Amino acid sequence: MEAIALPSGGDAQLAREGIQKLIPCTGAQETVKIRLFDGSAEGTVLVLPALALRLLLEALEQMAKGNAVSLSPIRPELTTQQAADMLNVSRPYLIRLLDEGAMPYHKVGKHRRIRLQDFLEYKEMDDRKRREALDELTAQAQELNMGY
């Protein structure tokens, strides 16, 4: 297990400065080029996926707030417990969703596995439905002059 260390005040300040310099680089491009100065006059150009830059920015934002940062890989398939934890629901509830066909899954032996892509699509759809329901409730409350 890695040691956990909180960023120092100096680290937080450097993180804030880094954010200001990196934000203009976050466009719609698929890759980003970063020049690293490694002691040579011209340095080294590093080509990264744009996603890596967004992850770096998120890490710097947390460091700027004084928070420790950890990066955890997510496999392309989730266990039912992992999916339930990510949805903030119980595992039995998630299994009921799977059995009702809410999202596809397959079995590895007797264990269910959910493709990450299928999970993310379900979560996006579920979040959209929740927002629509809240918007509808808000509109109804306004029509009834409930003070919202």
PDB file of C-alpha atoms in Angstrom:
ATOM      1  CA  MET A   1       0.000   0.000   0.000  1.00  0.00           C
ATOM      2  CA  GLU A   2       1.274   3.450  -0.920  1.00  0.00           C
ATOM      3  CA  ALA A   3       1.986   5.990   1.774  1.00  0.00           C
ATOM      4  CA  ILE A   4      -0.528   8.799   1.904  1.00  0.00           C
ATOM      5  CA  ALA A   5       0.861  12.311   2.157  1.00  0.00           C
ATOM      6  CA  LEU A   6      -0.974  15.602   2.237  1.00  0.00           C
ATOM      7  CA  PRO A   7       0.425  18.256  -0.084  1.00  0.00           C
ATOM      8  CA  SER A   8       2.451  20.949   1.645  1.00  0.00           C
ATOM      9  CA  GLY A   9       1.538  24.618   1.345  1.00  0.00           C
ATOM     10  CA  GLY A  10       4.209  24.964  -1.328  1.00  0.00           C
ATOM     11  CA  ASP A  11       2.774  21.983  -3.232  1.00  0.00           C
ATOM     12  CA  ALA A  12      -0.694  23.524  -3.098  1.00  0.00           C
ATOM     13  CA  GLN A  13       0.643  26.814  -4.469  1.00  0.00           C
ATOM     14  CA  LEU A  14       2.494  25.038  -7.305  1.00  0.00           C
ATOM     15  CA  ALA A  15      -0.685  23.108  -8.072  1.00  0.00           C
ATOM     16  CA  ARG A  16      -2.663  26.376  -8.351  1.00  0.00           C
ATOM     17  CA  GLU A  17      -0.041  27.813 -10.699  1.00  0.00           C
ATOM     18  CA  GLY A  18      -0.068  24.626 -12.770  1.00  0.00           C
ATOM     19  CA  ILE A  19      -3.854  24.756 -13.106  1.00  0.00           C
ATOM     20  CA  GLN A  20      -3.702  28.300 -14.468  1.00  0.00           C
ATOM     21  CA  LYS A  21      -1.159  27.264 -17.099  1.00  0.00           C
ATOM     22  CA  LEU A  22      -2.895  24.029 -18.108  1.00  0.00           C
ATOM     23  CA  ILE A  23      -6.523  25.211 -18.331  1.00  0.00           C
ATOM     24  CA  PRO A  24      -5.978  26.999 -21.678  1.00  0.00           C
ATOM     25  CA  CYS A  25      -4.702  23.686 -23.098  1.00  0.00           C
ATOM     26  CA  THR A  26      -7.962  21.835 -22.444  1.00  0.00           C
ATOM     27  CA  GLY A  27      -9.716  22.004 -25.778  1.00  0.00           C
ATOM     28  CA  ALA A  28     -11.467  19.464 -27.930  1.00  0.00           C
ATOM     29  CA  GLN A  29      -8.220  18.052 -29.303  1.00  0.00           C
ATOM     30  CA  GLU A  30      -7.526  14.348 -28.845  1.00  0.00           C
ATOM     31  CA  THR A  31      -3.929  14.812 -27.744  1.00  0.00           C
ATOM     32  CA  VAL A  32      -1.876  17.457 -25.990  1.00  0.00           C
ATOM     33  CA  LYS A  33       1.857  18.128 -26.257  1.00  0.00           C
ATOM     34  CA  ILE A  34       3.804  19.070 -23.168  1.00  0.00           C
ATOM     35  CA  ARG A  35       7.456  20.079 -23.195  1.00  0.00           C
ATOM     36  CA  LEU A  36       9.417  18.744 -20.246  1.00  0.00           C
ATOM     37  CA  PHE A  37      12.693  20.392 -19.390  1.00  0.00           C
ATOM     38  CA  ASP A  38      14.940  17.603 -18.254  1.00  0.00           C
ATOM     39  CA  GLY A  39      18.267  19.408 -18.164  1.00  0.00           C
ATOM     40  CA  SER A  40      18.773  19.580 -21.919  1.00  0.00           C
ATOM     41  CA  ALA A  41      18.291  22.923 -23.664  1.00  0.00           C
ATOM     42  CA  GLU A  42      15.382  21.794 -25.842  1.00  0.00           C
ATOM     43  CA  GLY A  43      13.740  19.438 -23.367  1.00  0.00           C
ATOM     44  CA  THR A  44      11.518  16.516 -24.315  1.00  0.00           C
ATOM     45  CA  VAL A  45       8.106  16.753 -25.955  1.00  0.00           C
ATOM     46  CA  LEU A  46       5.564  14.432 -24.407  1.00  0.00           C
ATOM     47  CA  VAL A  47       2.370  13.656 -26.348  1.00  0.00           C
ATOM     48  CA  LEU A  48      -0.508  12.615 -24.091  1.00  0.00           C
ATOM     49  CA  PRO A  49      -4.168  11.806 -24.596  1.00  0.00           C
ATOM     50  CA  ALA A  50      -6.422  14.752 -23.681  1.00  0.00           C
ATOM     51  CA  LEU A  51      -7.990  12.518 -21.011  1.00  0.00           C
ATOM     52  CA  ALA A  52      -4.625  12.356 -19.207  1.00  0.00           C
ATOM     53  CA  LEU A  53      -4.527  16.164 -19.096  1.00  0.00           C
ATOM     54  CA  ARG A  54      -8.027  16.277 -17.595  1.00  0.00           C
ATOM     55  CA  LEU A  55      -6.970  13.734 -14.951  1.00  0.00           C
ATOM     56  CA  LEU A  56      -3.861  15.786 -14.190  1.00  0.00           C
ATOM     57  CA  LEU A  57      -5.987  18.910 -13.806  1.00  0.00           C
ATOM     58  CA  GLU A  58      -8.341  17.108 -11.411  1.00  0.00           C
ATOM     59  CA  ALA A  59      -5.354  15.938  -9.348  1.00  0.00           C
ATOM     60  CA  LEU A  60      -3.920  19.472  -9.266  1.00  0.00           C
ATOM     61  CA  GLU A  61      -7.295  20.924  -8.230  1.00  0.00           C
ATOM     62  CA  GLN A  62      -7.445  18.551  -5.286  1.00  0.00           C
ATOM     63  CA  MET A  63      -3.839  19.293  -4.316  1.00  0.00           C
ATOM     64  CA  ALA A  64      -4.538  23.036  -4.513  1.00  0.00           C
ATOM     65  CA  LYS A  65      -7.306  22.469  -1.940  1.00  0.00           C
ATOM     66  CA  GLY A  66      -4.840  20.644   0.317  1.00  0.00           C
ATOM     67  CA  ASN A  67      -6.323  17.202  -0.343  1.00  0.00           C
ATOM     68  CA  ALA A  68      -4.302  14.036  -0.835  1.00  0.00           C
ATOM     69  CA  VAL A  69      -4.814  12.416  -4.252  1.00  0.00           C
ATOM     70  CA  SER A  70      -5.001   8.783  -5.259  1.00  0.00           C
ATOM     71  CA  LEU A  71      -5.539   7.271  -8.688  1.00  0.00           C
ATOM     72  CA  SER A  72      -7.352   3.948  -8.887  1.00  0.00           C
ATOM     73  CA  PRO A  73      -7.693   1.943 -12.078  1.00  0.00           C
ATOM     74  CA  ILE A  74     -11.152   0.688 -12.984  1.00  0.00           C
ATOM     75  CA  ARG A  75     -11.191  -2.540 -14.934  1.00  0.00           C
ATOM     76  CA  PRO A  76     -13.305  -2.738 -18.095  1.00  0.00           C
ATOM     77  CA  GLU A  77     -15.653  -5.050 -16.187  1.00  0.00           C
ATOM     78  CA  LEU A  78     -17.226  -4.421 -12.804  1.00  0.00           C
ATOM     79  CA  THR A  79     -18.321  -6.832 -10.139  1.00  0.00           C
ATOM     80  CA  THR A  80     -21.832  -6.372  -8.807  1.00  0.00           C
ATOM     81  CA  GLN A  81     -20.393  -4.936  -5.585  1.00  0.00           C
ATOM     82  CA  GLN A  82     -18.284  -2.381  -7.464  1.00  0.00           C
ATOM     83  CA  ALA A  83     -21.274  -1.319  -9.594  1.00  0.00           C
ATOM     84  CA  ALA A  84     -23.532  -1.100  -6.531  1.00  0.00           C
ATOM     85  CA  ASP A  85     -20.953   1.032  -4.714  1.00  0.00           C
ATOM     86  CA  MET A  86     -20.623   3.369  -7.718  1.00  0.00           C
ATOM     87  CA  LEU A  87     -24.426   3.791  -7.876  1.00  0.00           C
ATOM     88  CA  ASN A  88     -24.646   4.119  -4.087  1.00  0.00           C
ATOM     89  CA  VAL A  89     -27.196   1.299  -3.866  1.00  0.00           C
ATOM     90  CA  SER A  90     -27.172  -2.095  -2.178  1.00  0.00           C
ATOM     91  CA  ARG A  91     -25.831  -5.126  -4.019  1.00  0.00           C
ATOM     92  CA  PRO A  92     -29.213  -6.957  -3.794  1.00  0.00           C
ATOM     93  CA  TYR A  93     -30.910  -3.919  -5.374  1.00  0.00           C
ATOM     94  CA  LEU A  94     -28.347  -3.886  -8.197  1.00  0.00           C
ATOM     95  CA  ILE A  95     -28.860  -7.611  -8.814  1.00  0.00           C
ATOM     96  CA  ARG A  96     -32.606  -6.976  -9.042  1.00  0.00           C
ATOM     97  CA  LEU A  97     -31.899  -4.278 -11.664  1.00  0.00           C
ATOM     98  CA  LEU A  98     -29.761  -6.738 -13.622  1.00  0.00           C
ATOM     99  CA  ASP A  99     -32.413  -9.452 -13.429  1.00  0.00           C
ATOM    100  CA  GLU A 100     -35.019  -6.936 -14.673  1.00  0.00           C
ATOM    101  CA  GLY A 101     -32.809  -6.157 -17.694  1.00  0.00           C
ATOM    102  CA  ALA A 102     -31.854  -2.605 -16.705  1.00  0.00           C
ATOM    103  CA  MET A 103     -28.347  -3.220 -18.063  1.00  0.00           C
ATOM    104  CA  PRO A 104     -26.663  -6.150 -19.740  1.00  0.00           C
ATOM    105  CA  TYR A 105     -24.321  -8.445 -17.851  1.00  0.00           C
ATOM    106  CA  HIS A 106     -22.663 -11.802 -18.301  1.00  0.00           C
ATOM    107  CA  LYS A 107     -21.571 -14.490 -15.931  1.00  0.00           C
ATOM    108  CA  VAL A 108     -18.075 -15.631 -15.105  1.00  0.00           C
ATOM    109  CA  GLY A 109     -18.742 -18.932 -13.410  1.00  0.00           C
ATOM    110  CA  LYS A 110     -21.604 -18.103 -11.076  1.00  0.00           C
ATOM    111  CA  HIS A 111     -20.642 -14.409 -10.699  1.00  0.00           C
ATOM    112  CA  ARG A 112     -22.225 -11.572 -12.664  1.00  0.00           C
ATOM    113  CA  ARG A 113     -19.975  -9.077 -14.450  1.00  0.00           C
ATOM    114  CA  ILE A 114     -21.027  -5.773 -15.995  1.00  0.00           C
ATOM    115  CA  ARG A 115     -19.098  -4.135 -18.803  1.00  0.00           C
ATOM    116  CA  LEU A 116     -17.944  -0.682 -17.714  1.00  0.00           C
ATOM    117  CA  GLN A 117     -19.350   0.858 -20.909  1.00  0.00           C
ATOM    118  CA  ASP A 118     -22.793  -0.667 -20.252  1.00  0.00           C
ATOM    119  CA  PHE A 119     -22.664   0.557 -16.652  1.00  0.00           C
ATOM    120  CA  LEU A 120     -21.732   4.114 -17.682  1.00  0.00           C
ATOM    121  CA  GLU A 121     -24.532   4.210 -20.257  1.00  0.00           C
ATOM    122  CA  TYR A 122     -27.047   3.039 -17.637  1.00  0.00           C
ATOM    123  CA  LYS A 123     -25.790   5.594 -15.099  1.00  0.00           C
ATOM    124  CA  GLU A 124     -26.030   8.423 -17.626  1.00  0.00           C
ATOM    125  CA  MET A 125     -29.592   7.401 -18.559  1.00  0.00           C
ATOM    126  CA  ASP A 126     -30.592   7.068 -14.892  1.00  0.00           C
ATOM    127  CA  ASP A 127     -29.078  10.471 -14.029  1.00  0.00           C
ATOM    128  CA  ARG A 128     -30.937  12.058 -16.960  1.00  0.00           C
ATOM    129  CA  LYS A 129     -34.259  10.537 -15.800  1.00  0.00           C
ATOM    130  CA  ARG A 130     -33.674  11.847 -12.280  1.00  0.00           C
ATOM    131  CA  ARG A 131     -32.930  15.362 -13.543  1.00  0.00           C
ATOM    132  CA  GLU A 132     -36.076  15.317 -15.713  1.00  0.00           C
ATOM    133  CA  ALA A 133     -38.198  14.162 -12.762  1.00  0.00           C
ATOM    134  CA  LEU A 134     -36.761  16.913 -10.554  1.00  0.00           C
ATOM    135  CA  ASP A 135     -37.376  19.512 -13.257  1.00  0.00           C
ATOM    136  CA  GLU A 136     -40.985  18.346 -13.526  1.00  0.00           C
ATOM    137  CA  LEU A 137     -41.483  18.493  -9.752  1.00  0.00           C
ATOM    138  CA  THR A 138     -39.965  21.973  -9.656  1.00  0.00           C
ATOM    139  CA  ALA A 139     -42.280  23.150 -12.437  1.00  0.00           C
ATOM    140  CA  GLN A 140     -45.306  21.725 -10.620  1.00  0.00           C
ATOM    141  CA  ALA A 141     -44.265  23.388  -7.364  1.00  0.00           C
ATOM    142  CA  GLN A 142     -43.912  26.727  -9.144  1.00  0.00           C
ATOM    143  CA  GLU A 143     -47.329  26.345 -10.775  1.00  0.00           C
ATOM    144  CA  LEU A 144     -48.827  25.723  -7.332  1.00  0.00           C
ATOM    145  CA  ASN A 145     -46.969  28.719  -5.841  1.00  0.00           C
ATOM    146  CA  MET A 146     -45.247  26.571  -3.225  1.00  0.00           C
ATOM    147  CA  GLY A 147     -42.421  29.061  -2.832  1.00  0.00           C
ATOM    148  CA  TYR A 148     -39.790  27.196  -4.891  1.00  0.00           C
TER     149      TYR A 148
END
